[in-house]
GROMACS .gro file of C-alpha atoms in nm:
model
  308
    1MET     CA    1   7.682   4.191   8.457
    2ARG     CA    2   7.820   4.236   8.107
    3HIS     CA    3   7.950   3.932   7.920
    4ILE     CA    4   8.309   4.060   7.931
    5ASP     CA    5   8.278   4.110   8.307
    6GLU     CA    6   8.142   3.760   8.354
    7ALA     CA    7   8.446   3.622   8.173
    8ARG     CA    8   8.685   3.839   8.375
    9SER     CA    9   8.510   3.745   8.698
   10GLU     CA   10   8.545   3.375   8.628
   11ASP     CA   11   8.911   3.421   8.538
   12ILE     CA   12   8.986   3.612   8.859
   13LYS     CA   13   8.793   3.357   9.068
   14ASN     CA   14   8.984   3.070   8.913
   15ARG     CA   15   9.317   3.241   8.967
   16LEU     CA   16   9.235   3.321   9.330
   17GLN     CA   17   9.129   2.964   9.401
   18THR     CA   18   9.433   2.822   9.224
   19TYR     CA   19   9.661   3.053   9.422
   20SER     CA   20   9.491   2.952   9.745
   21VAL     CA   21   9.536   2.581   9.670
   22ASN     CA   22   9.883   2.582   9.518
   23VAL     CA   23  10.069   2.881   9.664
   24LEU     CA   24   9.924   3.025   9.983
   25GLN     CA   25   9.595   2.945  10.149
   26LEU     CA   26   9.354   3.240  10.152
   27PRO     CA   27   9.105   3.170  10.433
   28GLY     CA   28   8.920   3.496  10.372
   29ILE     CA   29   8.766   3.366  10.050
   30ALA     CA   30   8.692   3.012  10.167
   31SER     CA   31   8.320   3.079  10.135
   32ALA     CA   32   8.161   3.131   9.795
   33GLU     CA   33   7.997   3.450   9.921
   34ALA     CA   34   8.326   3.610  10.028
   35LEU     CA   35   8.497   3.507   9.705
   36ASP     CA   36   8.216   3.651   9.496
   37SER     CA   37   8.215   3.974   9.696
   38LEU     CA   38   8.590   4.027   9.652
   39VAL     CA   39   8.586   3.947   9.281
   40ARG     CA   40   8.301   4.192   9.220
   41GLN     CA   41   8.494   4.462   9.404
   42MET     CA   42   8.790   4.391   9.177
   43ILE     CA   43   8.571   4.425   8.870
   44ASP     CA   44   8.444   4.759   9.002
   45SER     CA   45   8.803   4.873   9.057
   46LEU     CA   46   8.895   4.776   8.703
   47HIS     CA   47   8.595   4.974   8.575
   48ARG     CA   48   8.705   5.287   8.761
   49ILE     CA   49   9.054   5.267   8.615
   50GLU     CA   50   8.934   5.192   8.263
   51PHE     CA   51   8.680   5.476   8.277
   52VAL     CA   52   8.955   5.735   8.322
   53ARG     CA   53   9.189   5.575   8.068
   54ARG     CA   54   8.913   5.575   7.806
   55LEU     CA   55   8.802   5.935   7.853
   56GLY     CA   56   8.950   6.045   7.523
   57GLN     CA   57   8.765   5.780   7.322
   58ARG     CA   58   8.463   6.012   7.304
   59PRO     CA   59   8.458   6.387   7.241
   60ILE     CA   60   8.489   6.591   7.561
   61ASP     CA   61   8.297   6.917   7.576
   62PRO     CA   62   8.549   7.203   7.624
   63ARG     CA   63   8.313   7.353   7.883
   64ARG     CA   64   8.445   7.082   8.116
   65LYS     CA   65   8.746   7.313   8.165
   66ASP     CA   66   8.543   7.617   8.270
   67PRO     CA   67   8.467   7.639   8.645
   68ARG     CA   68   8.184   7.882   8.569
   69GLU     CA   69   8.001   7.613   8.377
   70THR     CA   70   7.780   7.350   8.539
   71LEU     CA   71   7.957   7.095   8.319
   72PHE     CA   72   8.291   7.162   8.489
   73ASP     CA   73   8.477   6.840   8.563
   74PRO     CA   74   8.841   6.863   8.678
   75VAL     CA   75   8.926   6.509   8.566
   76ARG     CA   76   8.797   6.557   8.212
   77ALA     CA   77   8.950   6.906   8.211
   78ALA     CA   78   9.285   6.758   8.310
   79TRP     CA   79   9.260   6.510   8.025
   80LEU     CA   80   9.186   6.793   7.781
   81TYR     CA   81   9.473   7.010   7.905
   82ASN     CA   82   9.718   6.722   7.891
   83ASN     CA   83   9.602   6.632   7.540
   84GLU     CA   84   9.666   6.994   7.442
   85GLY     CA   85  10.021   6.973   7.578
   86ASP     CA   86   9.961   7.165   7.900
   87SER     CA   87  10.072   6.907   8.154
   88ASP     CA   88  10.115   7.177   8.421
   89GLU     CA   89   9.745   7.268   8.421
   90ALA     CA   90   9.650   6.901   8.394
   91ALA     CA   91   9.859   6.809   8.698
   92TRP     CA   92   9.736   7.118   8.886
   93LEU     CA   93   9.372   7.020   8.838
   94THR     CA   94   9.453   6.663   8.936
   95PHE     CA   95   9.615   6.794   9.254
   96LEU     CA   96   9.319   7.021   9.338
   97SER     CA   97   9.060   6.752   9.270
   98THR     CA   98   9.256   6.508   9.486
   99HIS     CA   99   9.280   6.756   9.770
  100PHE     CA  100   8.911   6.851   9.774
  101GLY     CA  101   8.783   6.515   9.660
  102PHE     CA  102   8.461   6.408   9.490
  103HIS     CA  103   8.155   6.425   9.715
  104LYS     CA  104   7.860   6.198   9.638
  105ARG     CA  105   7.612   6.484   9.693
  106VAL     CA  106   7.785   6.791   9.544
  107GLY     CA  107   8.039   6.626   9.315
  108TRP     CA  108   8.338   6.846   9.228
  109GLU     CA  109   8.186   7.162   9.378
  110PHE     CA  110   8.471   7.237   9.616
  111THR     CA  111   8.729   7.219   9.338
  112ARG     CA  112   8.507   7.429   9.114
  113MET     CA  113   8.460   7.703   9.375
  114VAL     CA  114   8.829   7.740   9.457
  115TYR     CA  115   8.962   7.697   9.104
  116GLY     CA  116   8.694   7.937   8.977
  117ALA     CA  117   8.763   8.195   9.250
  118LEU     CA  118   8.398   8.178   9.357
  119ASP     CA  119   8.301   8.317   9.016
  120SER     CA  120   8.429   8.657   9.127
  121GLY     CA  121   8.763   8.690   8.954
  122PRO     CA  122   9.015   8.523   8.724
  123THR     CA  123   9.046   8.148   8.755
  124TRP     CA  124   9.316   8.023   8.990
  125THR     CA  125   9.506   7.846   8.717
  126TRP     CA  126   9.851   7.696   8.773
  127THR     CA  127  10.019   7.998   8.616
  128ARG     CA  128   9.821   8.254   8.814
  129THR     CA  129   9.850   8.073   9.146
  130SER     CA  130  10.215   7.975   9.123
  131SER     CA  131  10.309   8.328   9.018
  132ASN     CA  132  10.097   8.498   9.285
  133LEU     CA  133  10.102   8.292   9.602
  134PRO     CA  134  10.060   8.598   9.833
  135GLU     CA  135   9.755   8.701   9.628
  136PHE     CA  136   9.606   8.352   9.656
  137ARG     CA  137   9.671   8.353  10.030
  138GLN     CA  138   9.481   8.680  10.070
  139TRP     CA  139   9.195   8.555   9.854
  140TYR     CA  140   9.172   8.240  10.062
  141PHE     CA  141   9.172   8.428  10.392
  142ASP     CA  142   8.908   8.670  10.261
  143ASN     CA  143   8.680   8.394  10.129
  144ALA     CA  144   8.728   8.102  10.368
  145ALA     CA  145   8.390   8.169  10.532
  146SER     CA  146   8.216   8.135  10.195
  147LEU     CA  147   8.381   7.797  10.145
  148ALA     CA  148   8.313   7.664  10.493
  149GLY     CA  149   7.987   7.485  10.417
  150VAL     CA  150   8.114   7.288  10.119
  151PRO     CA  151   8.199   6.925  10.204
  152PHE     CA  152   8.526   6.759  10.117
  153GLY     CA  153   8.513   6.421   9.943
  154ASN     CA  154   8.513   6.089  10.128
  155HIS     CA  155   8.891   6.043  10.135
  156ARG     CA  156   8.934   6.402  10.259
  157LYS     CA  157   8.644   6.427  10.501
  158TYR     CA  158   8.864   6.520  10.798
  159GLU     CA  159   9.019   6.822  10.625
  160SER     CA  160   8.936   7.178  10.731
  161ILE     CA  161   8.906   7.497  10.528
  162ARG     CA  162   8.967   7.721  10.832
  163PRO     CA  163   9.259   7.965  10.787
  164ASP     CA  164   9.359   7.912  11.150
  165ALA     CA  165   9.384   7.534  11.103
  166GLU     CA  166   9.725   7.376  11.126
  167ASN     CA  167   9.850   7.321  10.771
  168ASN     CA  168   9.565   7.512  10.609
  169LEU     CA  169   9.470   7.533  10.241
  170PHE     CA  170   9.735   7.791  10.163
  171ASP     CA  171  10.004   7.571  10.318
  172THR     CA  172   9.889   7.282  10.100
  173ILE     CA  173   9.882   7.493   9.784
  174ALA     CA  174  10.222   7.649   9.859
  175SER     CA  175  10.381   7.309   9.922
  176TYR     CA  176  10.264   7.183   9.583
  177VAL     CA  177  10.393   7.496   9.408
  178THR     CA  178  10.728   7.463   9.584
  179TRP     CA  179  10.757   7.095   9.492
  180VAL     CA  180  10.672   7.140   9.126
  181GLY     CA  181  10.863   7.468   9.097
  182LEU     CA  182  10.745   7.781   8.924
  183ASN     CA  183  11.013   7.771   8.655
  184ARG     CA  184  11.026   7.396   8.628
  185GLY     CA  185  10.672   7.264   8.584
  186PHE     CA  186  10.535   6.914   8.628
  187ARG     CA  187  10.693   6.764   8.319
  188LEU     CA  188  11.039   6.870   8.431
  189LEU     CA  189  10.968   6.750   8.785
  190VAL     CA  190  10.900   6.406   8.640
  191ALA     CA  191  11.207   6.429   8.416
  192ASP     CA  192  11.428   6.526   8.710
  193THR     CA  193  11.286   6.242   8.915
  194SER     CA  194  11.335   5.988   8.638
  195ALA     CA  195  11.699   6.094   8.610
  196VAL     CA  196  11.741   5.958   8.963
  197SER     CA  197  11.496   5.668   8.964
  198GLY     CA  198  11.507   5.561   8.601
  199ASN     CA  199  11.218   5.565   8.353
  200ALA     CA  200  11.051   5.241   8.464
  201PRO     CA  201  10.689   5.334   8.552
  202LYS     CA  202  10.694   5.157   8.890
  203ALA     CA  203  11.030   5.296   9.000
  204LEU     CA  204  10.927   5.647   8.894
  205PHE     CA  205  10.597   5.620   9.081
  206HIS     CA  206  10.776   5.505   9.395
  207ARG     CA  207  11.025   5.791   9.385
  208LEU     CA  208  10.751   6.050   9.333
  209TYR     CA  209  10.546   5.895   9.613
  210ARG     CA  210  10.844   5.887   9.848
  211ASP     CA  211  10.953   6.243   9.772
  212CYS     CA  212  10.606   6.404   9.759
  213PRO     CA  213  10.609   6.684  10.021
  214ILE     CA  214  10.253   6.813   9.979
  215VAL     CA  215  10.115   6.931  10.313
  216GLN     CA  216   9.811   6.732  10.430
  217PHE     CA  217   9.877   6.463  10.170
  218GLY     CA  218   9.913   6.143  10.363
  219ARG     CA  219   9.934   5.795  10.226
  220THR     CA  220   9.588   5.789  10.063
  221ALA     CA  221   9.608   6.133   9.901
  222LYS     CA  222   9.953   6.066   9.755
  223PHE     CA  223   9.838   5.731   9.620
  224ASP     CA  224   9.517   5.878   9.472
  225PHE     CA  225   9.700   6.175   9.320
  226LEU     CA  226   9.978   5.977   9.156
  227THR     CA  227   9.755   5.696   9.029
  228MET     CA  228   9.530   5.957   8.865
  229ILE     CA  229   9.839   6.121   8.711
  230GLY     CA  230   9.919   5.780   8.561
  231LYS     CA  231   9.565   5.702   8.443
  232LEU     CA  232   9.536   6.039   8.269
  233GLY     CA  233   9.868   5.985   8.092
  234ILE     CA  234  10.026   6.296   8.244
  235ALA     CA  235  10.320   6.076   8.339
  236ASP     CA  236  10.395   5.712   8.265
  237ILE     CA  237  10.381   5.584   8.622
  238GLU     CA  238  10.229   5.282   8.797
  239PRO     CA  239  10.228   5.186   9.166
  240PRO     CA  240  10.458   4.893   9.247
  241TYR     CA  241  10.305   4.841   9.593
  242PRO     CA  242   9.972   4.898   9.769
  243TYR     CA  243  10.151   5.131  10.016
  244LEU     CA  244   9.999   4.986  10.330
  245VAL     CA  245  10.199   5.190  10.581
  246GLY     CA  246   9.949   5.436  10.725
  247ALA     CA  247   9.653   5.262  10.561
  248SER     CA  248   9.348   5.130  10.744
  249GLY     CA  249   9.089   4.973  10.510
  250PRO     CA  250   9.336   4.805  10.272
  251VAL     CA  251   9.530   4.662  10.569
  252VAL     CA  252   9.213   4.514  10.719
  253GLY     CA  253   9.118   4.376  10.378
  254ALA     CA  254   9.459   4.216  10.331
  255LYS     CA  255   9.445   4.057  10.676
  256LEU     CA  256   9.096   3.924  10.609
  257LEU     CA  257   9.211   3.770  10.283
  258LEU     CA  258   9.520   3.607  10.431
  259THR     CA  259   9.385   3.499  10.770
  260ASP     CA  260   9.011   3.580  10.789
  261ASP     CA  261   9.103   3.783  11.098
  262PRO     CA  262   9.101   4.166  11.065
  263LYS     CA  263   9.313   4.193  11.382
  264ALA     CA  264   9.578   3.940  11.286
  265ARG     CA  265   9.933   4.045  11.371
  266ILE     CA  266  10.116   4.060  11.040
  267SER     CA  267  10.387   4.308  10.951
  268ASN     CA  268  10.321   4.563  10.678
  269ARG     CA  269  10.612   4.419  10.484
  270ASP     CA  270  10.467   4.068  10.488
  271LEU     CA  271  10.123   4.203  10.398
  272THR     CA  272  10.271   4.405  10.113
  273ASP     CA  273  10.469   4.111   9.976
  274ALA     CA  274  10.158   3.893   9.982
  275VAL     CA  275   9.934   4.151   9.815
  276VAL     CA  276  10.193   4.214   9.542
  277GLN     CA  277  10.229   3.841   9.474
  278ILE     CA  278   9.852   3.790   9.463
  279GLY     CA  279   9.811   4.087   9.229
  280GLU     CA  280  10.074   3.942   8.996
  281ALA     CA  281   9.900   3.605   9.000
  282LEU     CA  282   9.568   3.769   8.915
  283GLY     CA  283   9.714   3.991   8.645
  284VAL     CA  284   9.586   4.311   8.809
  285GLY     CA  285   9.781   4.611   8.930
  286MET     CA  286   9.826   4.749   9.277
  287GLN     CA  287   9.554   5.009   9.235
  288VAL     CA  288   9.300   4.731   9.187
  289MET     CA  289   9.436   4.541   9.487
  290GLU     CA  290   9.441   4.846   9.715
  291ASP     CA  291   9.097   4.970   9.613
  292SER     CA  292   8.917   4.635   9.609
  293LEU     CA  293   9.058   4.514   9.942
  294CYS     CA  294   8.957   4.842  10.103
  295ASN     CA  295   8.599   4.814   9.979
  296TRP     CA  296   8.570   4.438  10.031
  297GLN     CA  297   8.654   4.456  10.402
  298LYS     CA  298   8.348   4.677  10.454
  299SER     CA  299   8.122   4.391  10.349
  300GLN     CA  300   8.315   4.065  10.324
  301TYR     CA  301   8.028   3.826  10.258
  302ALA     CA  302   7.785   4.039  10.057
  303TYR     CA  303   7.882   4.261   9.768
  304VAL     CA  304   7.803   4.631   9.815
  305ALA     CA  305   7.879   4.886   9.543
  306PHE     CA  306   8.081   5.184   9.664
  307ARG     CA  307   8.078   5.503   9.460
  308GLY     CA  308   8.294   5.744   9.657
   0.00000   0.00000   0.00000
């Protein structure tokens, strides 16, 4: 562990123990093993956030934007597009990469294949897709069989590419286009939303999360999409809550922390309030709390690194 991580780990441990003694007992970290496991998951979560935020500190190869290149990476491409002033393409790639997910074996291959039109035609950019939804629909129906063997990422593993599936890929794409608006774009969507919610990053995040109508985007996908939008600087937003309604892993993790019982009967509101208060005491945001609790509950007493 790096020296800076050792210092951060000790700080988080001390804050957790102080909170448990002086504010609210946290039975889930009573043992040194459980405490160490949770803290290491928090450090990993911080690393994942900082990795994205620091992308621009080193030169990014422009081939990252080209789906016909092996270097293609939708996250780095989104950073490049946003840095060039094209927030629409940046948000579009963030949406696509969230929907298809990162797979530990094939990486961003699903996003690359769809965005790159299977290397057989013009790229399905935001402008092309939003202006030609019927054309995209036909392309999808014609090529769904060629996409069928490509796995979705971990958070999307129950999705289907079948055209006859309820709420298929076209429905998801069309719902995003309708939400953002062909003549409005992502920047204006955010501006319109901030006119209602205010410019505070947490209030703006919450309004976007609440209003997000993307088909097949449940609680996890909306959270992942909007937190990535914030990390990439496409919009100045930050989650105010861990959004536990509809969650599984983070709920179990929160219950383990508060009671050491994954089946404890605690309302989502009480869980949310507790997680927010603990996050504030630790000086970490809700993305760290949500992510680390989810991973920690998989192995409470022994740290295991999770990479997607």
